[in-house]
Structures are given as structure tokens and as C-alpha cells.
Amino acid sequence: MSGAPDDKTLSGVQAGRRLLAQGDVAEAAGLAERMLQANAEDVGALMLLAQARLQAKAPGEALAAVRRGLALAPRAPLLRELEARVHLAREDRSAARAALQQALAHSPTLVSANALLAELLLQDGSPQPALARVQQALQAQDFAQRPAALRFRALLAGARAALMLGRYRLGLGWAQRARRLQPNNPAAMLVLGELLCGAGRRGHAAPLLRAVLAQQPNTVPALVRLGEALHLTDAQAESIQCFDRALALQPDEPVALVLSAAGRILSARVEEDALIRERLERFLELETTPLYTVKAAYWVAFTAMPLEYERRCWRAIRASVTREMAEVDAPPFVHRGRAHERIRVGYISPNFGNHGIGHVTHQLYQRHIRERFEVYVYPTNERPTDHSTFKQAIAETADHYRPLAGQRPLQMAQAIYADEIDILIDLNGYMGATNIIETCSLRPAPLQLYWLGHGGGMGLPYYDYIIGDPVVTPEADDGQYDDAVLRLPHCFAPASPYPMAEPTPSRADEGLAEDGFVFCAFNNPAKVSLEVFELWMRILSAVPDSQLWLSRGHNPDIAANLRAAAERLGVGGERLVFAQRRPDKAEHFARHRLAGLFLDTFNVNAATTCLDALWAGLPVLTRPGDHFCSRIAASMVQTAGLDELICESNEAYVDTAIALANDPARLQALRERAWEARTASPLFDIDRFVLGLEAGLTEIWARYQQGLAVAGVTVRGR
């Protein structure tokens, strides 16, 4: 009696399903009861009854019907799947998963059961097994014949699993197939938009995410992803609006917290300093992925938040990297017992080219003494449109140029380990992507250093040393760092000489007024805080007809934001002039001759831009703080022999700027000394710099070979 259903049973069940689809639940239940009166062992009728009771929100009665059916057909996969749905209605997820696993034990490619189990696994944060379930469903011979709604669910679950696993290409294929089935479905558009963001195709993602929000304006994931897609674009203001809307709905959304703060910094919204700090503080109370914690670590320094916040970032990054890398199945690298005639030093960065890192280091690699050092360069981003002399010089002068673009951290670590690198130097730190940090967490080299990317330490156990100097990392501050300090004798940053164009452009060419003193601040506008901006406005107010020549940056809102802030402080916005971007570095150097004095920022100093100004013979006025990145310019200015341009207070900074603008003879003497420093100072002596660096690397390598613990090293003057 419990064998294959007869035609009468099949027609009755089909009729009952039509009634359920029409919403006639009571009529469908009545039909099932009549069928069971005729045959108490009719499994199809029991399933129909269970479906009717489930739809009537009577899960207890539905479960009773399912159990009667299972007593008759315990191996029936569809009945087990129905049991899972009943358990879900009763909020028993564990029993639901068990029922689905039993269904799939008998029918591994059952599309509906695989799709439902994949959805449950995703809700539980288990994307890898969810992905496996979708792949099983896709292997079903009748997948293409299954109802479109069922295929949509399976493909959507697969796309979400792939997104969570960072397998963007795989996920994009499934998301696109799902969207073809339901073109305007907001869930499909959202996951496709998220996958496009993950794959770096943000321009393609934005229209999809806007379409989601047109249907569902309060969808927080869509707001966050659209904000992220527009972050670092000309639509930064819209990006901030998206994040703000998301936070109004979900105040602890971590991506919105950190990127809304970063967007404000990047837009030079100086009057929102307090909100920026508040958002970063809230972010640091949350648990999130390494990428966004690294972004917070980078931006915290721009806000002058206490050092404890930086330490909180370090702890959060350590915890999040540990979580992310726990799934990497690889034995630890063994370094002892390997010996080389020369020390193998590897430099790793995404910025070996037309970037500040490439600008200051492009002559470094060829200057290493080859009898003692073998130089490896590992670019993690090839920048195919970068045909600069900087990139060319680095690629041609390293002993080994090993591109790692597109590789996962384990692959990168394996490549570095295979090269038997002795000392690995990370030139990126908290500046952007996390793949180098994750690579270093695997310890591919016995000694690992951080240098140059951002001002400060790493605070992570995978980094043994940071490279500093007596000004940015004074011995009194050694306790601030978890990393040991390798202290160079002069400035921690190299300065590679570079040609300067002739002739000097005219003021009109640069948008400057023909008369009046020109203060210059070519720092990244993100470094402009409310504190320093207010001081700049005091200086302009005290020097009639003076102008402040600023970097335009990459954000179209910067000029309007700063001019509006100037107006509110009583200074005409037209006195702020924004420099056009000059791709030719030689031309950029030449226009420095039009300025009288470079005004530094405080929280994060000018770095490459300070070196540029000094190389062009332009004096740099700075006021150091109590953090590595607030002392960078002081280190450079002192190394250039211009100590009197290092101010001890805000008042001294303002007074000195005003005095120099009104004392052409004194300023001219400073310009001449800055020009002489190009050849007389250690600042621009790249060979001298390399000797100091090599002395430090040799000493820490000797300590390692002797089995000594990592400890601070100070290289004496050379």
C-alpha cells in the first residue's frame, strides 16, 4: 500500500498543490483528509496535508503528518526536505539541517534540498559547505528543467557563498545567471553589485546598487556597497551620503563607520573633525575584517587621536588577521640552516612606480653594495599603465624583479620563501590592501621589517623592526612600539635626486595672482586638519594680499570645502589657489620657485612633498608633534640643516610664517641654504643613506644568526 502512487493519488496531490498555490489552504487540507480516509498509507496525501498545515501556520500538525509519512517511506528525500521546512517553521534549525542531510544522503543532487541547506549554511556563516551544496545542485541532470524560481534560489545562494569566500569570478557567473532569471530582483542585483565591487569593477556595480535602492531605499548592504563603490571617486560626496544613511538605519555598521570617516578626511571637510573621531572610535569597538581595520589604523593618525587608539587598531588587526589566516593550510616555514654568501633583502609593495614610494626609493635598489647584498623586489600591483622612469629604474636595477600581482598571501609567501629571503621589508604597512600583512603573518622570511608606507609602527608579531631615525623615533619613545626600532643615523627616508625643469612657469600659468606672497602647502589635502587650517587662516589674515597654494587632490569637493571653511573664518575663498596636477615631476619641481614658504600640516606631516620642496630650494616650516608621522618633516628639515624652521608651538609656527613673509632677506638666506643642502646635506646623499641602511641590516642579521633576541639597533653617524 505504501509503494509507488497510483494515477488517482497523483491527480489528487496535483489538485491539492493547485489549491495551495491559489491560497485555498482549507480546501487542500480537506482533499488530503479525504484521500487518507480512502488510503491511510497514502504518502502523497500525507505530504499534501503537511504542506497545508504548514501553510496554515500549524507546524505541530504538519510535523505529525510528516512523521506518519516517514514511518511509511523513511528514505523519501522530498519528505525529508518537507520535514526540514517544518522544523524551520518551529525554529529548530539544527533538526532542519539534519533532515536535509538525510534527504541528500539518498539524493545528493536534489536541487531544492541543496538550495535550502546552502541558505541555512550561509545564515550560519559557513560559506564553504554552502558552496559545495550549490555545486551539487548544479550537477543535477534535470537542473535546467527545474522551476525557474528554484534555479534562481540555488544560483543566488552560490553567488552569496562565493562572495563571502572572495571567489568573485565564480560568484559573478552565478549571479549573472540568477539575474537573467529575475532581472529586477533586488537580491540578485545586490549580490551582483557586491561581487563586482569585490572584483574591482566598481563602476559597473554602482548602477545595480542604485537600482536596488530605488526599490528598497533602506537596504543597508546596498547603501554600504554603493558608498564603497563611490569611495575614492569623483562622487565622494554621494559616497558619504550613502554611508550616513546606512548608519542612521544601523549605527554600528563597521564599513560605513570607517569609510564615512575616511571620506570626510579625503574631502578636506575640516570642520567635521569631531564626527570623524567619533566614527573611528565606534568602529574600534567592533569586530570586523582585516581590510577595514587596516584602513582605520591608517586614518587614526590623521585625527590626532591618542596613541591608545592606534594600539587598539593593532590589537584588532592582529585578531582579524589571525581569524582570516586560520583557514590557510600550510606548514610553517623553516629558516634555520640556510646560508648565503650575500644577505638577501626583499622589498615588497604595490607602489613600485609613479607613487611616493617609487619616487623616494627608485635609486635605492641599484646603490646596494652587491658584494654584500642581493636585492629582490616584489611588486604586488603591476600598474600596467605606469610607464614612468620610476618603475623602469626599479625593475632594471634590482637583482631580481618578481611580480606577485594577483596572488593570494600563501602563494606570495611561498614565492618569497622559495627565494630564501633573509630580510623582508614591507614598504606598504597600513596603506591600503591587507595581502602583504597576511603574507608576513606566515613568516616567509626570518627577519621582517616595516618601512615608509605610513608613519608609525605595525604593532604586529610578524614584524621585528620598524625603520626610524633620531627625530621620528627618539630613544625615549621606544616603549611606544611593539616593534624594535632600527634607527638610522640621519633621516629615515631616502631622497633620490631628480631633474628640475627650466624655465620657471609664470604665476598666471599656475592661477596665482601677479603680486603678493605665496604660501605653499602641496601636502595631500587629507592631511589638513581643522587645527592647522585655522592657523593658516590667521597667517593669511596677517599677511595682506598673500595666497595659499594648495594641492587640488583627487576629490572635486576639496576646493569648495576649504574655500567655504576659509570664508567662515573671515578669509576670502579666492585667496586659496589649487594647483593643477603635473604628471611631469620635473615641471612640478620647477613651479616650487613661485612660492615663498612651504607650510606643513601637523597630524600627518608632508613626506614626499617635503622632500620635493626642499629639493626645489623651498624652505619648509613645520611644527612636530608626539607621533612618528607628526615628526617626519622635522626629521627632513633638520637633516637639511634648517633647524630654525622647526617650531615648538602653534604660536611660534604662526609668528615665524608671518615674520618670514615680511622679511625677504631672511627668507632668501633660508632659500639659499635649502638649495645648498641638495649637495651638502645627508638628506639627498642616496649613497650615504644606503650605507647607513646596510649597516643596520647587517647588524640585525648578525644578531639573528647568533640567536640573539630582537632588540633595538641604532646606527651611528656616517
Short mmCIF file of N, CA and C in Angstrom, two decimals, residues 262-392:
data_model
loop_
_atom_site.label_atom_id
_atom_site.label_comp_id
_atom_site.label_asym_id
_atom_site.label_seq_id
_atom_site.Cartn_x
_atom_site.Cartn_y
_atom_site.Cartn_z
N ALA A 262 36.79 58.21 6.66
CA ALA A 262 37.85 58.39 5.65
C ALA A 262 37.40 59.32 4.54
N GLY A 263 36.16 59.19 4.09
CA GLY A 263 35.65 60.05 3.02
C GLY A 263 35.66 61.51 3.41
N ARG A 264 35.34 61.78 4.67
CA ARG A 264 35.37 63.16 5.14
C ARG A 264 36.81 63.69 5.19
N ILE A 265 37.74 62.85 5.62
CA ILE A 265 39.15 63.27 5.64
C ILE A 265 39.62 63.55 4.22
N LEU A 266 39.30 62.64 3.30
CA LEU A 266 39.74 62.79 1.92
C LEU A 266 39.11 64.01 1.24
N SER A 267 37.96 64.42 1.71
CA SER A 267 37.26 65.56 1.12
C SER A 267 37.65 66.87 1.79
N ALA A 268 38.57 66.81 2.75
CA ALA A 268 39.01 68.00 3.49
C ALA A 268 37.82 68.71 4.15
N ARG A 269 36.93 67.92 4.74
CA ARG A 269 35.81 68.50 5.50
C ARG A 269 36.31 68.77 6.92
N VAL A 270 37.16 69.80 7.01
CA VAL A 270 37.94 70.03 8.23
C VAL A 270 37.05 70.34 9.43
N GLU A 271 35.88 70.89 9.19
CA GLU A 271 35.02 71.27 10.30
C GLU A 271 34.25 70.09 10.89
N GLU A 272 34.47 68.91 10.35
CA GLU A 272 33.82 67.71 10.87
C GLU A 272 34.81 66.80 11.60
N ASP A 273 35.90 67.38 12.09
CA ASP A 273 36.91 66.60 12.80
C ASP A 273 36.31 65.79 13.94
N ALA A 274 35.42 66.37 14.71
CA ALA A 274 34.86 65.67 15.88
C ALA A 274 34.05 64.46 15.45
N LEU A 275 33.25 64.60 14.40
CA LEU A 275 32.46 63.47 13.90
C LEU A 275 33.37 62.37 13.37
N ILE A 276 34.44 62.75 12.71
CA ILE A 276 35.39 61.76 12.18
C ILE A 276 35.96 60.93 13.32
N ARG A 277 36.39 61.59 14.37
CA ARG A 277 36.96 60.86 15.52
C ARG A 277 35.91 59.96 16.17
N GLU A 278 34.70 60.48 16.30
CA GLU A 278 33.62 59.70 16.91
C GLU A 278 33.36 58.41 16.12
N ARG A 279 33.35 58.52 14.80
CA ARG A 279 33.08 57.33 13.98
C ARG A 279 34.20 56.30 14.09
N LEU A 280 35.44 56.77 14.10
CA LEU A 280 36.56 55.84 14.22
C LEU A 280 36.57 55.17 15.60
N GLU A 281 36.23 55.93 16.64
CA GLU A 281 36.17 55.34 17.97
C GLU A 281 35.10 54.25 18.02
N ARG A 282 33.94 54.49 17.45
CA ARG A 282 32.88 53.48 17.43
C ARG A 282 33.31 52.26 16.64
N PHE A 283 33.99 52.49 15.53
CA PHE A 283 34.45 51.37 14.70
C PHE A 283 35.36 50.45 15.51
N LEU A 284 36.24 51.04 16.31
CA LEU A 284 37.23 50.24 17.03
C LEU A 284 36.61 49.41 18.16
N GLU A 285 35.34 49.61 18.42
CA GLU A 285 34.66 48.78 19.41
C GLU A 285 34.08 47.51 18.78
N LEU A 286 34.18 47.39 17.45
CA LEU A 286 33.54 46.29 16.73
C LEU A 286 34.56 45.27 16.27
N GLU A 287 34.09 44.09 15.91
CA GLU A 287 34.93 43.05 15.33
C GLU A 287 34.64 42.99 13.84
N THR A 288 35.67 43.12 13.02
CA THR A 288 35.45 43.15 11.58
C THR A 288 36.65 42.54 10.87
N THR A 289 36.71 42.68 9.55
CA THR A 289 37.75 42.03 8.75
C THR A 289 39.04 42.85 8.76
N PRO A 290 40.17 42.22 8.41
CA PRO A 290 41.44 42.96 8.42
C PRO A 290 41.44 44.19 7.54
N LEU A 291 40.80 44.12 6.36
CA LEU A 291 40.87 45.23 5.42
C LEU A 291 40.40 46.53 6.05
N TYR A 292 39.25 46.51 6.73
CA TYR A 292 38.70 47.75 7.25
C TYR A 292 39.40 48.17 8.53
N THR A 293 39.91 47.21 9.29
CA THR A 293 40.68 47.57 10.47
C THR A 293 41.99 48.24 10.07
N VAL A 294 42.59 47.75 8.99
CA VAL A 294 43.81 48.38 8.47
C VAL A 294 43.51 49.81 8.01
N LYS A 295 42.38 50.01 7.37
CA LYS A 295 42.01 51.37 6.96
C LYS A 295 41.88 52.28 8.18
N ALA A 296 41.26 51.76 9.24
CA ALA A 296 41.14 52.56 10.45
C ALA A 296 42.51 52.90 11.02
N ALA A 297 43.41 51.91 11.03
CA ALA A 297 44.76 52.15 11.55
C ALA A 297 45.46 53.25 10.77
N TYR A 298 45.23 53.30 9.48
CA TYR A 298 45.85 54.33 8.65
C TYR A 298 45.26 55.71 8.97
N TRP A 299 43.94 55.78 9.09
CA TRP A 299 43.29 57.09 9.22
C TRP A 299 43.33 57.64 10.64
N VAL A 300 43.47 56.80 11.64
CA VAL A 300 43.51 57.29 13.03
C VAL A 300 44.59 58.35 13.20
N ALA A 301 45.74 58.14 12.55
CA ALA A 301 46.84 59.10 12.69
C ALA A 301 46.46 60.49 12.18
N PHE A 302 45.54 60.58 11.23
CA PHE A 302 45.15 61.86 10.66
C PHE A 302 44.29 62.68 11.63
N THR A 303 43.83 62.07 12.71
CA THR A 303 42.87 62.72 13.60
C THR A 303 43.49 63.20 14.90
N ALA A 304 44.77 62.90 15.14
CA ALA A 304 45.44 63.24 16.40
C ALA A 304 44.78 62.55 17.59
N MET A 305 44.18 61.38 17.35
CA MET A 305 43.63 60.60 18.46
C MET A 305 44.78 60.05 19.29
N PRO A 306 44.57 59.83 20.59
CA PRO A 306 45.65 59.34 21.45
C PRO A 306 46.23 58.02 20.95
N LEU A 307 47.48 57.75 21.36
CA LEU A 307 48.18 56.56 20.92
C LEU A 307 47.42 55.28 21.25
N GLU A 308 46.63 55.30 22.31
CA GLU A 308 45.89 54.11 22.70
C GLU A 308 44.97 53.63 21.57
N TYR A 309 44.44 54.57 20.77
CA TYR A 309 43.57 54.16 19.67
C TYR A 309 44.37 53.43 18.59
N GLU A 310 45.60 53.87 18.38
CA GLU A 310 46.45 53.17 17.43
C GLU A 310 46.73 51.76 17.93
N ARG A 311 46.98 51.64 19.24
CA ARG A 311 47.22 50.32 19.81
C ARG A 311 45.98 49.44 19.70
N ARG A 312 44.81 50.02 19.85
CA ARG A 312 43.57 49.25 19.68
C ARG A 312 43.46 48.74 18.25
N CYS A 313 43.87 49.57 17.30
CA CYS A 313 43.90 49.12 15.90
C CYS A 313 44.84 47.93 15.75
N TRP A 314 46.03 48.03 16.34
CA TRP A 314 46.99 46.93 16.21
C TRP A 314 46.41 45.63 16.75
N ARG A 315 45.76 45.73 17.93
CA ARG A 315 45.18 44.52 18.53
C ARG A 315 44.07 43.96 17.65
N ALA A 316 43.24 44.85 17.11
CA ALA A 316 42.14 44.40 16.27
C ALA A 316 42.65 43.76 14.98
N ILE A 317 43.70 44.34 14.40
CA ILE A 317 44.27 43.78 13.17
C ILE A 317 44.87 42.41 13.46
N ARG A 318 45.57 42.31 14.56
CA ARG A 318 46.16 41.01 14.91
C ARG A 318 45.07 39.95 15.04
N ALA A 319 43.97 40.29 15.72
CA ALA A 319 42.89 39.33 15.91
C ALA A 319 42.22 38.98 14.58
N SER A 320 41.98 39.99 13.74
CA SER A 320 41.27 39.73 12.49
C SER A 320 42.14 38.98 11.50
N VAL A 321 43.45 39.29 11.44
CA VAL A 321 44.35 38.54 10.56
C VAL A 321 44.45 37.09 11.03
N THR A 322 44.51 36.89 12.34
CA THR A 322 44.56 35.53 12.88
C THR A 322 43.33 34.74 12.45
N ARG A 323 42.15 35.37 12.52
CA ARG A 323 40.92 34.69 12.09
C ARG A 323 40.97 34.37 10.61
N GLU A 324 41.37 35.36 9.81
CA GLU A 324 41.37 35.17 8.35
C GLU A 324 42.36 34.09 7.93
N MET A 325 43.52 34.06 8.57
CA MET A 325 44.58 33.15 8.13
C MET A 325 44.50 31.78 8.79
N ALA A 326 43.55 31.61 9.72
CA ALA A 326 43.44 30.32 10.41
C ALA A 326 43.09 29.20 9.45
N GLU A 327 42.41 29.54 8.34
CA GLU A 327 42.00 28.52 7.39
C GLU A 327 43.09 28.19 6.36
N VAL A 328 44.20 28.91 6.39
CA VAL A 328 45.28 28.63 5.44
C VAL A 328 46.00 27.36 5.88
N ASP A 329 45.93 26.36 5.06
CA ASP A 329 46.50 25.06 5.39
C ASP A 329 47.91 24.97 4.82
N ALA A 330 48.90 25.34 5.64
CA ALA A 330 50.28 25.31 5.18
C ALA A 330 51.19 25.08 6.37
N PRO A 331 52.20 24.22 6.23
CA PRO A 331 53.15 24.02 7.33
C PRO A 331 53.97 25.29 7.54
N PRO A 332 54.46 25.53 8.75
CA PRO A 332 55.27 26.73 8.98
C PRO A 332 56.58 26.67 8.20
N PHE A 333 57.05 27.84 7.79
CA PHE A 333 58.31 27.91 7.06
C PHE A 333 59.48 27.75 8.04
N VAL A 334 60.49 27.01 7.64
CA VAL A 334 61.67 26.77 8.46
C VAL A 334 62.84 27.54 7.86
N HIS A 335 63.48 28.39 8.67
CA HIS A 335 64.53 29.27 8.15
C HIS A 335 65.93 28.90 8.58
N ARG A 336 66.06 28.27 9.71
CA ARG A 336 67.40 27.94 10.20
C ARG A 336 68.07 26.94 9.26
N GLY A 337 69.38 27.05 9.18
CA GLY A 337 70.14 26.10 8.36
C GLY A 337 70.35 26.54 6.93
N ARG A 338 69.83 27.73 6.57
CA ARG A 338 70.05 28.25 5.21
C ARG A 338 71.08 29.37 5.28
N ALA A 339 72.08 29.29 4.44
CA ALA A 339 73.14 30.30 4.47
C ALA A 339 73.46 30.77 3.06
N HIS A 340 73.75 32.06 2.93
CA HIS A 340 74.08 32.65 1.64
C HIS A 340 75.34 33.49 1.77
N GLU A 341 76.04 33.62 0.68
CA GLU A 341 77.24 34.46 0.69
C GLU A 341 76.88 35.93 0.89
N ARG A 342 75.72 36.34 0.34
CA ARG A 342 75.27 37.72 0.49
C ARG A 342 73.93 37.72 1.23
N ILE A 343 73.65 38.79 1.94
CA ILE A 343 72.35 38.93 2.59
C ILE A 343 71.29 39.16 1.51
N ARG A 344 70.27 38.35 1.52
CA ARG A 344 69.19 38.52 0.55
C ARG A 344 68.10 39.40 1.18
N VAL A 345 67.96 40.58 0.63
CA VAL A 345 66.96 41.51 1.14
C VAL A 345 65.86 41.65 0.10
N GLY A 346 64.62 41.51 0.55
CA GLY A 346 63.47 41.62 -0.35
C GLY A 346 62.61 42.80 0.03
N TYR A 347 62.23 43.61 -0.95
CA TYR A 347 61.33 44.74 -0.75
C TYR A 347 59.98 44.39 -1.37
N ILE A 348 58.89 44.58 -0.62
CA ILE A 348 57.57 44.23 -1.13
C ILE A 348 56.62 45.42 -0.98
N SER A 349 55.89 45.73 -2.06
CA SER A 349 54.99 46.89 -2.07
C SER A 349 54.12 46.84 -3.31
N PRO A 350 52.93 47.47 -3.27
CA PRO A 350 52.15 47.64 -4.50
C PRO A 350 52.53 48.91 -5.26
N ASN A 351 53.51 49.66 -4.76
CA ASN A 351 53.75 51.02 -5.26
C ASN A 351 55.15 51.24 -5.83
N PHE A 352 55.69 50.26 -6.53
CA PHE A 352 56.98 50.43 -7.18
C PHE A 352 56.77 51.10 -8.54
N GLY A 353 56.61 52.40 -8.52
CA GLY A 353 56.37 53.11 -9.77
C GLY A 353 56.10 54.57 -9.51
N ASN A 354 55.17 55.15 -10.25
CA ASN A 354 54.86 56.58 -10.14
C ASN A 354 53.98 56.83 -8.92
N HIS A 355 54.59 56.74 -7.78
CA HIS A 355 53.92 56.86 -6.48
C HIS A 355 54.97 57.38 -5.51
N GLY A 356 54.55 57.95 -4.40
CA GLY A 356 55.50 58.49 -3.45
C GLY A 356 56.58 57.48 -3.05
N ILE A 357 56.20 56.22 -2.88
CA ILE A 357 57.18 55.19 -2.51
C ILE A 357 58.19 55.00 -3.64
N GLY A 358 57.69 54.94 -4.87
CA GLY A 358 58.60 54.81 -6.01
C GLY A 358 59.48 56.02 -6.18
N HIS A 359 58.94 57.20 -5.90
CA HIS A 359 59.71 58.44 -6.07
C HIS A 359 60.92 58.47 -5.14
N VAL A 360 60.72 58.09 -3.88
CA VAL A 360 61.83 58.23 -2.92
C VAL A 360 62.79 57.05 -2.93
N THR A 361 62.36 55.92 -3.49
CA THR A 361 63.23 54.73 -3.43
C THR A 361 63.80 54.31 -4.77
N HIS A 362 63.46 54.96 -5.86
CA HIS A 362 63.79 54.38 -7.17
C HIS A 362 65.29 54.29 -7.43
N GLN A 363 66.09 55.08 -6.70
CA GLN A 363 67.54 54.98 -6.87
C GLN A 363 68.20 54.14 -5.77
N LEU A 364 67.40 53.65 -4.85
CA LEU A 364 67.94 52.91 -3.72
C LEU A 364 68.48 51.54 -4.12
N TYR A 365 67.71 50.82 -4.93
CA TYR A 365 67.99 49.40 -5.15
C TYR A 365 69.33 49.19 -5.87
N GLN A 366 69.66 50.09 -6.78
CA GLN A 366 70.92 49.94 -7.51
C GLN A 366 72.12 50.31 -6.66
N ARG A 367 71.91 51.04 -5.53
CA ARG A 367 73.03 51.50 -4.73
C ARG A 367 73.49 50.48 -3.68
N HIS A 368 72.72 49.44 -3.47
CA HIS A 368 73.16 48.41 -2.52
C HIS A 368 74.51 47.85 -2.97
N ILE A 369 75.38 47.62 -2.03
CA ILE A 369 76.70 47.06 -2.34
C ILE A 369 76.52 45.58 -2.67
N ARG A 370 76.72 45.24 -3.93
CA ARG A 370 76.39 43.90 -4.38
C ARG A 370 77.30 42.82 -3.81
N GLU A 371 78.46 43.19 -3.32
CA GLU A 371 79.32 42.18 -2.69
C GLU A 371 78.71 41.69 -1.38
N ARG A 372 77.80 42.49 -0.82
CA ARG A 372 77.24 42.14 0.49
C ARG A 372 75.75 41.87 0.45
N PHE A 373 75.05 42.40 -0.56
CA PHE A 373 73.59 42.30 -0.59
C PHE A 373 73.11 41.84 -1.96
N GLU A 374 72.08 41.01 -1.95
CA GLU A 374 71.38 40.61 -3.17
C GLU A 374 69.95 41.12 -3.05
N VAL A 375 69.50 41.89 -4.03
CA VAL A 375 68.26 42.66 -3.90
C VAL A 375 67.13 42.04 -4.71
N TYR A 376 66.02 41.77 -4.01
CA TYR A 376 64.79 41.25 -4.63
C TYR A 376 63.70 42.29 -4.46
N VAL A 377 62.94 42.52 -5.52
CA VAL A 377 61.80 43.45 -5.46
C VAL A 377 60.54 42.67 -5.82
N TYR A 378 59.51 42.79 -4.95
CA TYR A 378 58.25 42.06 -5.12
C TYR A 378 57.09 43.04 -5.28
N PRO A 379 56.76 43.44 -6.51
CA PRO A 379 55.58 44.30 -6.70
C PRO A 379 54.30 43.47 -6.59
N THR A 380 53.37 43.89 -5.77
CA THR A 380 52.10 43.18 -5.63
C THR A 380 51.00 43.80 -6.48
N ASN A 381 51.34 44.86 -7.20
CA ASN A 381 50.40 45.51 -8.12
C ASN A 381 51.23 46.03 -9.28
N GLU A 382 50.99 45.49 -10.48
CA GLU A 382 51.87 45.81 -11.60
C GLU A 382 51.59 47.16 -12.24
N ARG A 383 50.40 47.75 -12.05
CA ARG A 383 50.07 49.06 -12.65
C ARG A 383 50.44 49.09 -14.14
N PRO A 384 49.70 48.39 -15.00
CA PRO A 384 50.10 48.26 -16.41
C PRO A 384 50.16 49.58 -17.16
N THR A 385 49.46 50.62 -16.71
CA THR A 385 49.50 51.92 -17.41
C THR A 385 50.67 52.79 -16.92
N ASP A 386 51.41 52.31 -15.94
CA ASP A 386 52.53 53.07 -15.40
C ASP A 386 53.78 52.77 -16.23
N HIS A 387 54.17 53.74 -17.05
CA HIS A 387 55.39 53.60 -17.86
C HIS A 387 56.45 54.60 -17.40
N SER A 388 56.39 54.95 -16.12
CA SER A 388 57.25 56.00 -15.59
C SER A 388 58.70 55.55 -15.50
N THR A 389 59.58 56.56 -15.42
CA THR A 389 61.00 56.28 -15.21
C THR A 389 61.23 55.65 -13.85
N PHE A 390 60.35 55.94 -12.88
CA PHE A 390 60.49 55.38 -11.55
C PHE A 390 60.34 53.85 -11.61
N LYS A 391 59.28 53.41 -12.25
CA LYS A 391 59.05 51.96 -12.35
C LYS A 391 60.16 51.30 -13.16
N GLN A 392 60.54 51.92 -14.23
CA GLN A 392 61.60 51.36 -15.08
C GLN A 392 62.91 51.22 -14.31
#
